[in-house]
C-alpha positions as a printed NumPy array, in Angstrom:
array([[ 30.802,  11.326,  -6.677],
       [ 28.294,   9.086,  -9.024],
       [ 24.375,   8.727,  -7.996],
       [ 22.857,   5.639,  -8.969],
       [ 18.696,   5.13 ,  -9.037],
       [ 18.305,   1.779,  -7.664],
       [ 14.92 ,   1.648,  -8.215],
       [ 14.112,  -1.941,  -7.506],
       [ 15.584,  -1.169,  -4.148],
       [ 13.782,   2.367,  -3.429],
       [ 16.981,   3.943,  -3.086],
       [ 19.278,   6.471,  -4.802],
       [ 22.741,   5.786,  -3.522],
       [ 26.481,   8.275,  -3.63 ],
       [ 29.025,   6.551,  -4.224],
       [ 32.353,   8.235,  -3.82 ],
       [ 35.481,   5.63 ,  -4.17 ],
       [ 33.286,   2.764,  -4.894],
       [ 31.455,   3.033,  -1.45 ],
       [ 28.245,   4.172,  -0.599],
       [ 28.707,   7.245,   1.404],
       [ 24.845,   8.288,   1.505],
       [ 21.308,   7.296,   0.022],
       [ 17.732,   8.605,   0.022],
       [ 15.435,   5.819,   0.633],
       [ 12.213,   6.241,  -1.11 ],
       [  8.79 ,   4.331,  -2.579],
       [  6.98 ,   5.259,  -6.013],
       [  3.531,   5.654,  -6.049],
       [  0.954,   5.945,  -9.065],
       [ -2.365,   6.657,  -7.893],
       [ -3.621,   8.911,  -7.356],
       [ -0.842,  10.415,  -9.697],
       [  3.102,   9.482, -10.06 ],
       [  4.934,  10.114,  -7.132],
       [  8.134,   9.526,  -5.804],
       [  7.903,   9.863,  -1.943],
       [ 11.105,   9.906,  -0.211],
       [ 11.693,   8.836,   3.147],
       [ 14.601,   8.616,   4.776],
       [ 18.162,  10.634,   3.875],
       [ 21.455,   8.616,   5.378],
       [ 24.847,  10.367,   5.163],
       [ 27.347,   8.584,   6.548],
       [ 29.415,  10.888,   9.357],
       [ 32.359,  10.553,   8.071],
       [ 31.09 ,  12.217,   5.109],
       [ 28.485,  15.009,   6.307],
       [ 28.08 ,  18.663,   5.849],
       [ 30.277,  17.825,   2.497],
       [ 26.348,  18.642,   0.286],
       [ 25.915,  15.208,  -0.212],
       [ 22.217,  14.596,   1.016],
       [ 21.738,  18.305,  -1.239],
       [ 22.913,  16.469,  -4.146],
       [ 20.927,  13.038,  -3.346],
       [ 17.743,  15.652,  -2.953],
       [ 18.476,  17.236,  -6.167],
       [ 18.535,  14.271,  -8.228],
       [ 15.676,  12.756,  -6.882],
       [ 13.914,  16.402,  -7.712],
       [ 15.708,  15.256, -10.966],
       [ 14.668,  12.211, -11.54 ],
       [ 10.622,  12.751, -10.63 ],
       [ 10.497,  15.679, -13.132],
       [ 11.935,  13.671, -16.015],
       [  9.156,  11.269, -15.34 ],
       [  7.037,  13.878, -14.764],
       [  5.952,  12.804, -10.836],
       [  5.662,  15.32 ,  -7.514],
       [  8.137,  14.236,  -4.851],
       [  5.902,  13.898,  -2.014],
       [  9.12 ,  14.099,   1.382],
       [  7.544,  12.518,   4.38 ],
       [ 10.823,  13.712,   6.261],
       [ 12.324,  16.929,   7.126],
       [ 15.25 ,  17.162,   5.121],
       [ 13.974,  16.324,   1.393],
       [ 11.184,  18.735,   2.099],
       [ 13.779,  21.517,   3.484],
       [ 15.685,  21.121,   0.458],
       [ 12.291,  21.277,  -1.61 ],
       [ 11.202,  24.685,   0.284],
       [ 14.309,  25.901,  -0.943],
       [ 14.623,  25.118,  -4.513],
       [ 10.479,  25.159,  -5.613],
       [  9.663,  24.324,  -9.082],
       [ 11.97 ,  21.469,  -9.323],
       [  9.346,  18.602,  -9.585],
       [  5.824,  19.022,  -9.981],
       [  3.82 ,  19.845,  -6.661],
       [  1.907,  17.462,  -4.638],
       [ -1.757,  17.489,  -3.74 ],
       [ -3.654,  16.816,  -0.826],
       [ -4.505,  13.407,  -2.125],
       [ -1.585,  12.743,  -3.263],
       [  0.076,  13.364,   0.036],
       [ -3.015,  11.558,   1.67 ],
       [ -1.743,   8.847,  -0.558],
       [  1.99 ,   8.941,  -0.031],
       [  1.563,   8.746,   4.05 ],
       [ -1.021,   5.584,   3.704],
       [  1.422,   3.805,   2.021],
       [  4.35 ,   3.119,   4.432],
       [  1.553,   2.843,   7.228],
       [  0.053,  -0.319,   5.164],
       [  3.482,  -1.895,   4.628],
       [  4.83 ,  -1.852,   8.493],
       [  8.673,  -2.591,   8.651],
       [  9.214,  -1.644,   4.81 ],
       [ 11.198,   1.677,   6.144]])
């Protein structure tokens, strides 16, 4: 299985025999600090409880501390995975989670 950052997209996508099998959908932010904020993890059934949404969260986790960003998960299952494996991306504030849950709210139909 590959995972590709389509960041232009907001979207880190498997893809296991040239289909997409799952993604993480997900915005940047950078103020009040770099952020990536997921929300919203899509398996597809055929393909669950195989760890790919684990492996989607970990390279997002990945990705934010190479670019030294929190991950700010406005959904259960990013911030699950996060409660389990701390220390993987720098943490988010209260701002900064202020921040991350404006955003959708002033872009209505974006996710």
């Amino acid at each position: 299985m590959e995972i590709r950052d389509d960041r232009a997209a907001g979207r880190l996508e498997a893809v296991a025999d040239g289909e997409v099998v799952g993604r993480i959908e997900y915005f940047p932010l950078d103020t009040p600090e770099r952020a990536l904020v997921p929300v919203r993890t899509v398996v597809e059934p055929s393909r669950e409880g195989k760890g790919i949404a684990g492996s989607l969260a970990r390279e997002l986790h990945a990705v934010a501390a190479r670019e030294d960003s929190a991950v700010v998960p406005l959904r259960p299952y990013v911030a699950t995975w996060a409660g389990r494996h701390p220390g993987r991306a720098p943490a988010a504030g209260p701002e900064l989670i202020r921040a991350a849950k404006e955003w959708p709210a002033a872009r209505p139909g974006r996710f």
